[in-house]
mmCIF file of C-alpha atoms in Angstrom:
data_model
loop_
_atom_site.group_PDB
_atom_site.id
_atom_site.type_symbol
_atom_site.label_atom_id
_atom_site.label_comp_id
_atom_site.label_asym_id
_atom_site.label_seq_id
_atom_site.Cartn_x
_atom_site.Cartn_y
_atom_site.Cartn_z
ATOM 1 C CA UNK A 1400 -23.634 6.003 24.269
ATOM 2 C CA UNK A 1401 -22.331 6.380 20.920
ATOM 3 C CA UNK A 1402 -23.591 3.170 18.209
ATOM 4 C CA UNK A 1403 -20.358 1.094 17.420
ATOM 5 C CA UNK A 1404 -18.283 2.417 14.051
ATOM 6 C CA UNK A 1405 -19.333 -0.119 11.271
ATOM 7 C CA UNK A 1406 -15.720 -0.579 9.518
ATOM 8 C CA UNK A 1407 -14.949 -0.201 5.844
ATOM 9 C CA UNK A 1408 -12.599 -1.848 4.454
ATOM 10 C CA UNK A 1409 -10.911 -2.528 0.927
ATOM 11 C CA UNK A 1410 -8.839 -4.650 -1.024
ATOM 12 C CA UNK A 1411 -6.631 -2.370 -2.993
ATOM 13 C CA UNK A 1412 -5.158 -4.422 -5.923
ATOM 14 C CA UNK A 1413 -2.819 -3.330 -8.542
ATOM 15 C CA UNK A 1414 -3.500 -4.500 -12.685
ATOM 16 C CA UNK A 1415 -0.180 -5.523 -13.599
ATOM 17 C CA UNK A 1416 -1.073 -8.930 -13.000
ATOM 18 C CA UNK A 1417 -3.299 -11.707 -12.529
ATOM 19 C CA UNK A 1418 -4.224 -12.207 -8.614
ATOM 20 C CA UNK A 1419 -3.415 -15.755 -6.906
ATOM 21 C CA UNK A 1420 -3.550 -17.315 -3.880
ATOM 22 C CA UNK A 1421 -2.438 -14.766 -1.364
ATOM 23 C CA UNK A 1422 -4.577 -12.159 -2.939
ATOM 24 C CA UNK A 1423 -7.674 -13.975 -1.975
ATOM 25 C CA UNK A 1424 -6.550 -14.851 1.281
ATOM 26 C CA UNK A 1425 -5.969 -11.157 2.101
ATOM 27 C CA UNK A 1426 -9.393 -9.905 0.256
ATOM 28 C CA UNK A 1427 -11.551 -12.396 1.927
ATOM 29 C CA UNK A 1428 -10.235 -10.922 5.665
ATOM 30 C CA UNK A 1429 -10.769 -7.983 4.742
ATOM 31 C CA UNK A 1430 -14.065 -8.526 3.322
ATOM 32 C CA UNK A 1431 -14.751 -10.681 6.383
ATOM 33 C CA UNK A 1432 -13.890 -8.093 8.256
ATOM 34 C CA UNK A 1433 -16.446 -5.371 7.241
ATOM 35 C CA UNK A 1434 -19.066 -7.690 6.558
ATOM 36 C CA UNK A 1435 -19.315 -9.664 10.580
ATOM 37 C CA UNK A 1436 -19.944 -6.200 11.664
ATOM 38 C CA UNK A 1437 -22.452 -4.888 8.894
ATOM 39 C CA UNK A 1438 -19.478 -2.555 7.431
ATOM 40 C CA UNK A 1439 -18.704 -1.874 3.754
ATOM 41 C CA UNK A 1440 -16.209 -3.508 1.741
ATOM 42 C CA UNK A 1441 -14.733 -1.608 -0.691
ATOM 43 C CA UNK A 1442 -12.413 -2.344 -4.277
ATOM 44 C CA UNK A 1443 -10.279 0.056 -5.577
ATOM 45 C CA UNK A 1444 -7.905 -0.457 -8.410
ATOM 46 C CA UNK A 1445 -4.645 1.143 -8.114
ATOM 47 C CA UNK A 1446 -3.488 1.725 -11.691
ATOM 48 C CA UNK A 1447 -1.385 4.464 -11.868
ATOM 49 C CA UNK A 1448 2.042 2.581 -12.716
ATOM 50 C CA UNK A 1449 1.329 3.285 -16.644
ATOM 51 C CA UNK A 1450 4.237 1.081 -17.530
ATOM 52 C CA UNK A 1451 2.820 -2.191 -16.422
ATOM 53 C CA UNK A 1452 -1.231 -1.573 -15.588
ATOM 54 C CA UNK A 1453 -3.181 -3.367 -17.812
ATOM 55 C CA UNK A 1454 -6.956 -3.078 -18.448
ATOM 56 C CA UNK A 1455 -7.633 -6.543 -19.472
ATOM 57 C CA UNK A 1456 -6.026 -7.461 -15.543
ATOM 58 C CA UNK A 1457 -9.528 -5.213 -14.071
ATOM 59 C CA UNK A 1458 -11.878 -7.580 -15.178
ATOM 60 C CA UNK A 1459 -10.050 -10.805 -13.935
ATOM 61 C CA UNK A 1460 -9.561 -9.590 -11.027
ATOM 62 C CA UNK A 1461 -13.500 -8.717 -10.784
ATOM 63 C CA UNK A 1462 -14.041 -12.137 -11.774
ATOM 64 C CA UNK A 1463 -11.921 -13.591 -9.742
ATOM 65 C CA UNK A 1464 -13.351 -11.657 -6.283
ATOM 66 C CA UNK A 1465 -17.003 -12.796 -7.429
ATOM 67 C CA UNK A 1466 -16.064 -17.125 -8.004
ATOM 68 C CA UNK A 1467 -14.485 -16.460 -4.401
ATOM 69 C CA UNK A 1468 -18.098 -15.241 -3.149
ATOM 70 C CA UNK A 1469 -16.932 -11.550 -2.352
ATOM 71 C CA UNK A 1470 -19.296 -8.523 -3.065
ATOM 72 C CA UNK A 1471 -17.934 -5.204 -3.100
ATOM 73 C CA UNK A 1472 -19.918 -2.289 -2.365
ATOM 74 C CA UNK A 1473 -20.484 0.875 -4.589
ATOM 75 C CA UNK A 1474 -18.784 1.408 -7.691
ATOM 76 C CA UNK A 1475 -15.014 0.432 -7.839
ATOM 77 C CA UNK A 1476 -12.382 3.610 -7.706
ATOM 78 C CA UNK A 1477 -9.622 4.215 -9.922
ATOM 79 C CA UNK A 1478 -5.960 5.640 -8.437
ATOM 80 C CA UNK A 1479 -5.582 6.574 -12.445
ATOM 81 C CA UNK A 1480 -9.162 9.158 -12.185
ATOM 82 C CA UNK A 1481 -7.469 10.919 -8.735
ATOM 83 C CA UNK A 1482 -4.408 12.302 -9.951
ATOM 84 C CA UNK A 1483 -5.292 15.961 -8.947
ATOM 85 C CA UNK A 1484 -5.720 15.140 -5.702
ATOM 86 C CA UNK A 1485 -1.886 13.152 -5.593
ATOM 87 C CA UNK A 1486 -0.544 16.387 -7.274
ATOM 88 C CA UNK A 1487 -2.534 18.800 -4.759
ATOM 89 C CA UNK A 1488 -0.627 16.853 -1.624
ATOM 90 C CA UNK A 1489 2.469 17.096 -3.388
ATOM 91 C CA UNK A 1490 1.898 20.817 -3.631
ATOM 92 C CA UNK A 1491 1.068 20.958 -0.025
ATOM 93 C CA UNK A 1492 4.180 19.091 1.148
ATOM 94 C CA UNK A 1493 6.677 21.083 -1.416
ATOM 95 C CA UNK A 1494 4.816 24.332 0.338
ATOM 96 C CA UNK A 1495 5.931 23.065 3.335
ATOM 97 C CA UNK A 1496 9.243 22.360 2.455
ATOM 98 C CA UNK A 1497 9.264 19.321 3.138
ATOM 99 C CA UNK A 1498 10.156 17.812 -0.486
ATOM 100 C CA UNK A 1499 12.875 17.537 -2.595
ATOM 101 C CA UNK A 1500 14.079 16.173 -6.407
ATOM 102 C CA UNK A 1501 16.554 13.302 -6.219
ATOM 103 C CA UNK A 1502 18.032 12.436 -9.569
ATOM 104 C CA UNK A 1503 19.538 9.098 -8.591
ATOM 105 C CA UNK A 1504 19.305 6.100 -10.605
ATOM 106 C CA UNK A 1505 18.601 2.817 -8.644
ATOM 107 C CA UNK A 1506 22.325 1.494 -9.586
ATOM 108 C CA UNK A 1507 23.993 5.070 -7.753
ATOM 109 C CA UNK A 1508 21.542 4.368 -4.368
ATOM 110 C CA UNK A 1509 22.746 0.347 -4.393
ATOM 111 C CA UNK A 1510 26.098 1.467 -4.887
ATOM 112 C CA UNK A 1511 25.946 3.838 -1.855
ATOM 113 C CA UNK A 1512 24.320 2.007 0.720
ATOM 114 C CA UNK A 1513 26.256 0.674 3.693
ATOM 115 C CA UNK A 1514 23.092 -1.598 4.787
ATOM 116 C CA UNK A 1515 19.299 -2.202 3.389
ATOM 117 C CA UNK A 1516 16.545 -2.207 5.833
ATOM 118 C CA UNK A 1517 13.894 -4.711 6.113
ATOM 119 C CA UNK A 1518 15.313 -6.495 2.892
ATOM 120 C CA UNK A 1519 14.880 -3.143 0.766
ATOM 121 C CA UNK A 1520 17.167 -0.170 0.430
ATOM 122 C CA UNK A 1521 17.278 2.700 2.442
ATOM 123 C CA UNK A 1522 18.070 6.023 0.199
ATOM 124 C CA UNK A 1523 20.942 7.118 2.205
ATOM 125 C CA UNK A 1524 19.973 11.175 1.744
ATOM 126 C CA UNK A 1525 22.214 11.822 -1.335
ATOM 127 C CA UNK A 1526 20.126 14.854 -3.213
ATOM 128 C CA UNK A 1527 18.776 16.088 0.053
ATOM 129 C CA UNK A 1528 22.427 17.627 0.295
ATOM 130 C CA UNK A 1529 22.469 19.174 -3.396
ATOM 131 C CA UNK A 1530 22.088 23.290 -3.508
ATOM 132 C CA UNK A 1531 19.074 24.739 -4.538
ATOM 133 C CA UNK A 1532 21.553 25.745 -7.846
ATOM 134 C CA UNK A 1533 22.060 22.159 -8.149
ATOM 135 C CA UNK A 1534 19.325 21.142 -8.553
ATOM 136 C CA UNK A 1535 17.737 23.637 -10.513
ATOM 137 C CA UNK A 1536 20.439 23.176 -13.180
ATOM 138 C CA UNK A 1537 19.699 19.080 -13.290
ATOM 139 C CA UNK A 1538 16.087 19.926 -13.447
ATOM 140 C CA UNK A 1539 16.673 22.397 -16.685
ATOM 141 C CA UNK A 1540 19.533 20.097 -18.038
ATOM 142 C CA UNK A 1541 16.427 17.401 -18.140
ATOM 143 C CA UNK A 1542 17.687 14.897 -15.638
ATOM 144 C CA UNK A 1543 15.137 12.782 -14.589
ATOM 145 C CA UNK A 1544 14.089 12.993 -11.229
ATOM 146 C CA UNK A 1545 11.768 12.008 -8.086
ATOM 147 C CA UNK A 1546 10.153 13.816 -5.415
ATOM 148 C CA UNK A 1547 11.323 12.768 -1.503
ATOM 149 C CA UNK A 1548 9.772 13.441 1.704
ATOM 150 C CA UNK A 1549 12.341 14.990 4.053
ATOM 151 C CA UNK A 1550 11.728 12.587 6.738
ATOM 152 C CA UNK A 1551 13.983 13.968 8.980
ATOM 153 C CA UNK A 1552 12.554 17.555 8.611
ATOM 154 C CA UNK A 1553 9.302 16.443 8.526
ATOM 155 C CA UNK A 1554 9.232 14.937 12.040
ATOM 156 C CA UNK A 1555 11.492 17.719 13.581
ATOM 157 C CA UNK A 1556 8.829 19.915 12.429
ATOM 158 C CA UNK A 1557 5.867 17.571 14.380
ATOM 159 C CA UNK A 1558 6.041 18.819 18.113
ATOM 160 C CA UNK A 1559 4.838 15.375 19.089
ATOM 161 C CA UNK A 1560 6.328 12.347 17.416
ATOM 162 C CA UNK A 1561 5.884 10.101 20.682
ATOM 163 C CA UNK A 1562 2.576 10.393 20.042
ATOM 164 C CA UNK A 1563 2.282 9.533 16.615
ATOM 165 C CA UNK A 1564 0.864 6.129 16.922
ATOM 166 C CA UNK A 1565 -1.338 3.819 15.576
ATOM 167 C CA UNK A 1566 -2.910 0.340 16.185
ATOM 168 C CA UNK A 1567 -2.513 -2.891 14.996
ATOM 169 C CA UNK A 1568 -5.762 -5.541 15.533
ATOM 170 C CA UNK A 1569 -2.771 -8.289 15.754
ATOM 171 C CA UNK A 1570 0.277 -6.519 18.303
ATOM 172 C CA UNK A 1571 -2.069 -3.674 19.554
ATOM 173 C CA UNK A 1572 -0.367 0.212 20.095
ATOM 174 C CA UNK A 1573 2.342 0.930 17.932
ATOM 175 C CA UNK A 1574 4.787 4.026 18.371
ATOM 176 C CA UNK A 1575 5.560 5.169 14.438
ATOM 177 C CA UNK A 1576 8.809 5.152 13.414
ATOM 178 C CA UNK A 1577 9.246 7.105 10.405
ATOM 179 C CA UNK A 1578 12.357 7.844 10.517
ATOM 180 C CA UNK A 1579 13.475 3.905 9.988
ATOM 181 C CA UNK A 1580 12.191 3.952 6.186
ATOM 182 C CA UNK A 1581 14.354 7.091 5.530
ATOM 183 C CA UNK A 1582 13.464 9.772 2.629
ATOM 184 C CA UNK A 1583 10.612 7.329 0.951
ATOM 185 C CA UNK A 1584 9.793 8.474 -2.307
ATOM 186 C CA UNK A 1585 6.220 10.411 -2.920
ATOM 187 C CA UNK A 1586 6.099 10.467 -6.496
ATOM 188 C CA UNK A 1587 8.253 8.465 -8.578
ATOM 189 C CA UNK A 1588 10.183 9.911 -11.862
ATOM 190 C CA UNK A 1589 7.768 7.740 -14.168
ATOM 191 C CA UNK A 1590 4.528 7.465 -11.730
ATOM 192 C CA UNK A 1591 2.884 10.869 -10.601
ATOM 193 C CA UNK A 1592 2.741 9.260 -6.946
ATOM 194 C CA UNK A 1593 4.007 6.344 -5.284
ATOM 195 C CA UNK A 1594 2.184 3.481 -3.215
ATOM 196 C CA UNK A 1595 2.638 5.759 0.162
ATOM 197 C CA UNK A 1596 1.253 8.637 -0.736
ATOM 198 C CA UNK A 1597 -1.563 7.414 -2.750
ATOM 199 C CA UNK A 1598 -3.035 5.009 -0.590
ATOM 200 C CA UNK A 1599 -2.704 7.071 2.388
ATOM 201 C CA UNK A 1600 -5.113 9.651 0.364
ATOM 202 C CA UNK A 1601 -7.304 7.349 -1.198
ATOM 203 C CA UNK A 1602 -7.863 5.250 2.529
ATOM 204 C CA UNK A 1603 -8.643 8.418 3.339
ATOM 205 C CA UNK A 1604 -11.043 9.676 1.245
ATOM 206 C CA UNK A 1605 -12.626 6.367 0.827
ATOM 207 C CA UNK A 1606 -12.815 6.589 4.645
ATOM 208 C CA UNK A 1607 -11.570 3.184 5.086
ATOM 209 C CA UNK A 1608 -11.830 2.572 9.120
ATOM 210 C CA UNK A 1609 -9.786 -0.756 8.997
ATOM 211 C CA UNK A 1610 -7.152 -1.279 6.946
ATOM 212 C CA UNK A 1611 -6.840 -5.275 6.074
ATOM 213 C CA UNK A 1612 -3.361 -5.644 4.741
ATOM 214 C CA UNK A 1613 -0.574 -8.860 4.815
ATOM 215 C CA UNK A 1614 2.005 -8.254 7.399
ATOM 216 C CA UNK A 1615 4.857 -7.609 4.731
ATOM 217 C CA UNK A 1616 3.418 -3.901 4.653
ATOM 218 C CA UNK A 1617 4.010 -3.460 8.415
ATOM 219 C CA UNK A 1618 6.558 -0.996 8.055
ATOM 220 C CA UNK A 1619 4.958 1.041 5.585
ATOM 221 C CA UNK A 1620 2.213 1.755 7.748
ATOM 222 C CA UNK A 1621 5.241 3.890 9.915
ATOM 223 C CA UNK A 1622 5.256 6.471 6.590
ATOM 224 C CA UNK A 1623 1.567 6.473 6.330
ATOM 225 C CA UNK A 1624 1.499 7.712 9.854
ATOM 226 C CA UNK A 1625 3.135 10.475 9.176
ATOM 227 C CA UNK A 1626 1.702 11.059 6.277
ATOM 228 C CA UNK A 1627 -1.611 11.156 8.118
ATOM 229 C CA UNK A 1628 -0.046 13.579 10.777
ATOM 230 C CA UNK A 1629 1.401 16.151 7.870
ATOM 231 C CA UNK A 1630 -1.820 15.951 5.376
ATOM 232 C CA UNK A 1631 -4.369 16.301 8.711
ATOM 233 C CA UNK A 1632 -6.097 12.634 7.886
ATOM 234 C CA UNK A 1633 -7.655 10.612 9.980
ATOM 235 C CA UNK A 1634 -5.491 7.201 10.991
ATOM 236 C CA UNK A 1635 -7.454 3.749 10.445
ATOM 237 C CA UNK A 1636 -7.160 0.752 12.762
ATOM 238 C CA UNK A 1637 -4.850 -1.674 11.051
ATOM 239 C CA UNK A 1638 -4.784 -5.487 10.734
ATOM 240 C CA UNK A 1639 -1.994 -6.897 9.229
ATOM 241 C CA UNK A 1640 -2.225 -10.792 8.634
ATOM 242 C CA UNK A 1641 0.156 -13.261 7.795
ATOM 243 C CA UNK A 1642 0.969 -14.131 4.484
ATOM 244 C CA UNK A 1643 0.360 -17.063 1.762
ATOM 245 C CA UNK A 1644 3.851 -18.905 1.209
ATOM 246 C CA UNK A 1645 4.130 -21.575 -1.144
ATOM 247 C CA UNK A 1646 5.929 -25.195 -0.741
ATOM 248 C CA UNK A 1647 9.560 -23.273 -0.858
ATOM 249 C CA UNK A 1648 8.134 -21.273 1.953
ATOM 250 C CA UNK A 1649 8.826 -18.134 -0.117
ATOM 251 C CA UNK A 1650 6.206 -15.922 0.154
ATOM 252 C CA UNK A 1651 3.535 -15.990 -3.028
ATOM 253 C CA UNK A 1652 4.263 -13.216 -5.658
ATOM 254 C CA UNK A 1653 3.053 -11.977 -9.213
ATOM 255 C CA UNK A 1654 7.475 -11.834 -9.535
ATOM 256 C CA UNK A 1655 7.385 -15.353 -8.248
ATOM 257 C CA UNK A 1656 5.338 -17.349 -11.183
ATOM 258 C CA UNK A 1657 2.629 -18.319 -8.011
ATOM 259 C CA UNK A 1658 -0.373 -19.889 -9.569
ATOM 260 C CA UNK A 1659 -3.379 -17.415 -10.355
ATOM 261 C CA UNK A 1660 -6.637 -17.607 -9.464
ATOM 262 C CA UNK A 1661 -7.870 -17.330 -12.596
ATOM 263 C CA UNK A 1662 -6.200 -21.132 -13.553
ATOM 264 C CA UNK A 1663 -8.138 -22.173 -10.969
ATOM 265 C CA UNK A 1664 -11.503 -20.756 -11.602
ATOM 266 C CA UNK A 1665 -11.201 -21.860 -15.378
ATOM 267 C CA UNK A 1666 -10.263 -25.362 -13.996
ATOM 268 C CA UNK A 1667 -14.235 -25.400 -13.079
ATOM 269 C CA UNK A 1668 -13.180 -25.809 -8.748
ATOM 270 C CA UNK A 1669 -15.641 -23.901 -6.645
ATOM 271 C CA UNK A 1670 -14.431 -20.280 -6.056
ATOM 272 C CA UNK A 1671 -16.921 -20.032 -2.959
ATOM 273 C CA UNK A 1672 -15.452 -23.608 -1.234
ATOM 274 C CA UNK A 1673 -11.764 -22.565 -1.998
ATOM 275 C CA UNK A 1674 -12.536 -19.229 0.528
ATOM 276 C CA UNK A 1675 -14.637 -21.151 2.916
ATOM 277 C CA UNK A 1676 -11.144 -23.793 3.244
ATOM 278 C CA UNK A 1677 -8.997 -20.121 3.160
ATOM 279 C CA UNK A 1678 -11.043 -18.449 6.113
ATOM 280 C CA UNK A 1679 -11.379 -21.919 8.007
ATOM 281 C CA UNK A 1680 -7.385 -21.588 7.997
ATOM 282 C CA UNK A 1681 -7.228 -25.004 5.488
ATOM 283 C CA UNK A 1682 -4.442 -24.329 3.194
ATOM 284 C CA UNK A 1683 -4.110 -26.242 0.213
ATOM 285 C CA UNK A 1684 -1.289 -28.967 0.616
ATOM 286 C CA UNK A 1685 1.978 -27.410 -0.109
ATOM 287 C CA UNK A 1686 0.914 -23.534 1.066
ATOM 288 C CA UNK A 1687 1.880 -22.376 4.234
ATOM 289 C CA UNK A 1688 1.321 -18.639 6.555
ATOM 290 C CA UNK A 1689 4.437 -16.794 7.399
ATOM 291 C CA UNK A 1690 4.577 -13.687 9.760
ATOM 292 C CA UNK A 1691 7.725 -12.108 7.445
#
């Protein structure tokens, strides 16, 4: 009989802010997680949005992860030192013809759409329809542009999309649907990759077993699938919890003002009570969990 898979996990947190409340609520189940089965826990910093990353945002978050009691194991990975391997996928998918350059500015995709999806937009295909001449002349005429996944494409060309599934600690076996997010974005026209494609690599070669993430990233997980399915990687068991919400019952956000962690820490509390009260489900007065 085979010894039980120890999980890895990681909390995967982006420097273009200061973490709060919901951060540590999510970090500490995942660290949880690993940790109640002798598994790894794992920090990676994903900094490759050059616009708003900030290195001063690394060490408070450190900081922040060590008042809340939370080890990490090995040394912490960059998103900015794996760019190679982002532009070696994209490579792989444009050999497969599955990508293509869409030149649209956020305003012309709002203006199009008929409905969003999930609360976000859903690029309704616009580019995908351009000529080959099209596109090559916006590309030399310097138009700014993005690289899509062909979503449609991309599962026609999978002989078994029923059986592209994956599962879910919380609602068990789930069927992917890929096709709901439409053409997601893989690398964005000032980002050489977006969220979808470089966390499904870096999961991946981190060989994360559990993925601990709040529930709001549900449908993502649909486009990771099939990433998983196109780039041959192996598919993690997923857990994704309810989230923080503050006293408007509004979800907590860097966007949203929510109060950081770091206030709190500097306020002299105890970083190591706060995530005993977080795991023992006692939510400060005025916070709340949400399942959306």
């Amino acid at each position: 009989m085979n010894p039980p898979v120890r999980p890895v996990t990681r909390f995967a947190p982006s420097p273009t802010g200061k973490l709060h409340l919901g951060h540590a609520y999510s970090a500490i189940q995942a660290h949880d997680r690993a940790r109640a089965c002798g598994g790894q826990f794992l920090l990676r910093i994903e900094d490759i949005d050059g616009a708003r990353s900030r290195a001063e945002h690394v060490a408070t978050i450190e900081a922040d992860l060590r008042w809340l009691g939370l080890a990490w194991d090995g040394p912490v990975v960059f998103q900015s030192a794996r760019l190679e391997v982002y532009a070696a996928a994209l490579e792989r998918l444009r050999g497969m013809g599955l990508l293509y350059p869409c030149f649209c500015t956020r305003a012309e995709i709002a203006a199009s759409l008929s409905a969003p999806h999930a609360g976000e937009a859903v690029y309704p295909g616009t580019c995908r329809a351009l000529s080959e001449g099209e596109r090559a002349a916006r590309v030399a005429a310097g138009v700014p542009y993005a690289w899509r996944l062909d979503v449609v494409k991309a599962v026609t060309d999978l002989e078994e999309l029923n059986g592209l599934l994956w599962h879910d600690e919380i609602v068990g076996e789930v069927i992917a649907d890929p096709l709901s997010a439409g053409d997601v974005v893989l690398a964005r026209k000032d980002a050489p990759a977006s969220y979808h494609l470089a966390v499904t690599l870096d999961d991946a070669a981190q060989g994360i077993t559990h993925v601990v993430r709040g529930v709001d990233l549900f449908a993502a997980t649909h486009v990771h699938r099939l990433l998983q399915a196109l780039l041959d990687l192996p598919t993690p068991i997923y857990r994704h919890h309810a989230l923080l919400t503050g006293a408007d019952g509004q979800r907590l956000a860097k966007r949203n003002g929510a109060p950081t962690l770091e206030s709190v820490r500097l306020r002299g509390e105890d970083g190591v009570a706060l995530a005993d009260l977080l795991r023992n489900g006692a939510l400060p007065i005025g916070f709340g969990l949400a399942n959306a």
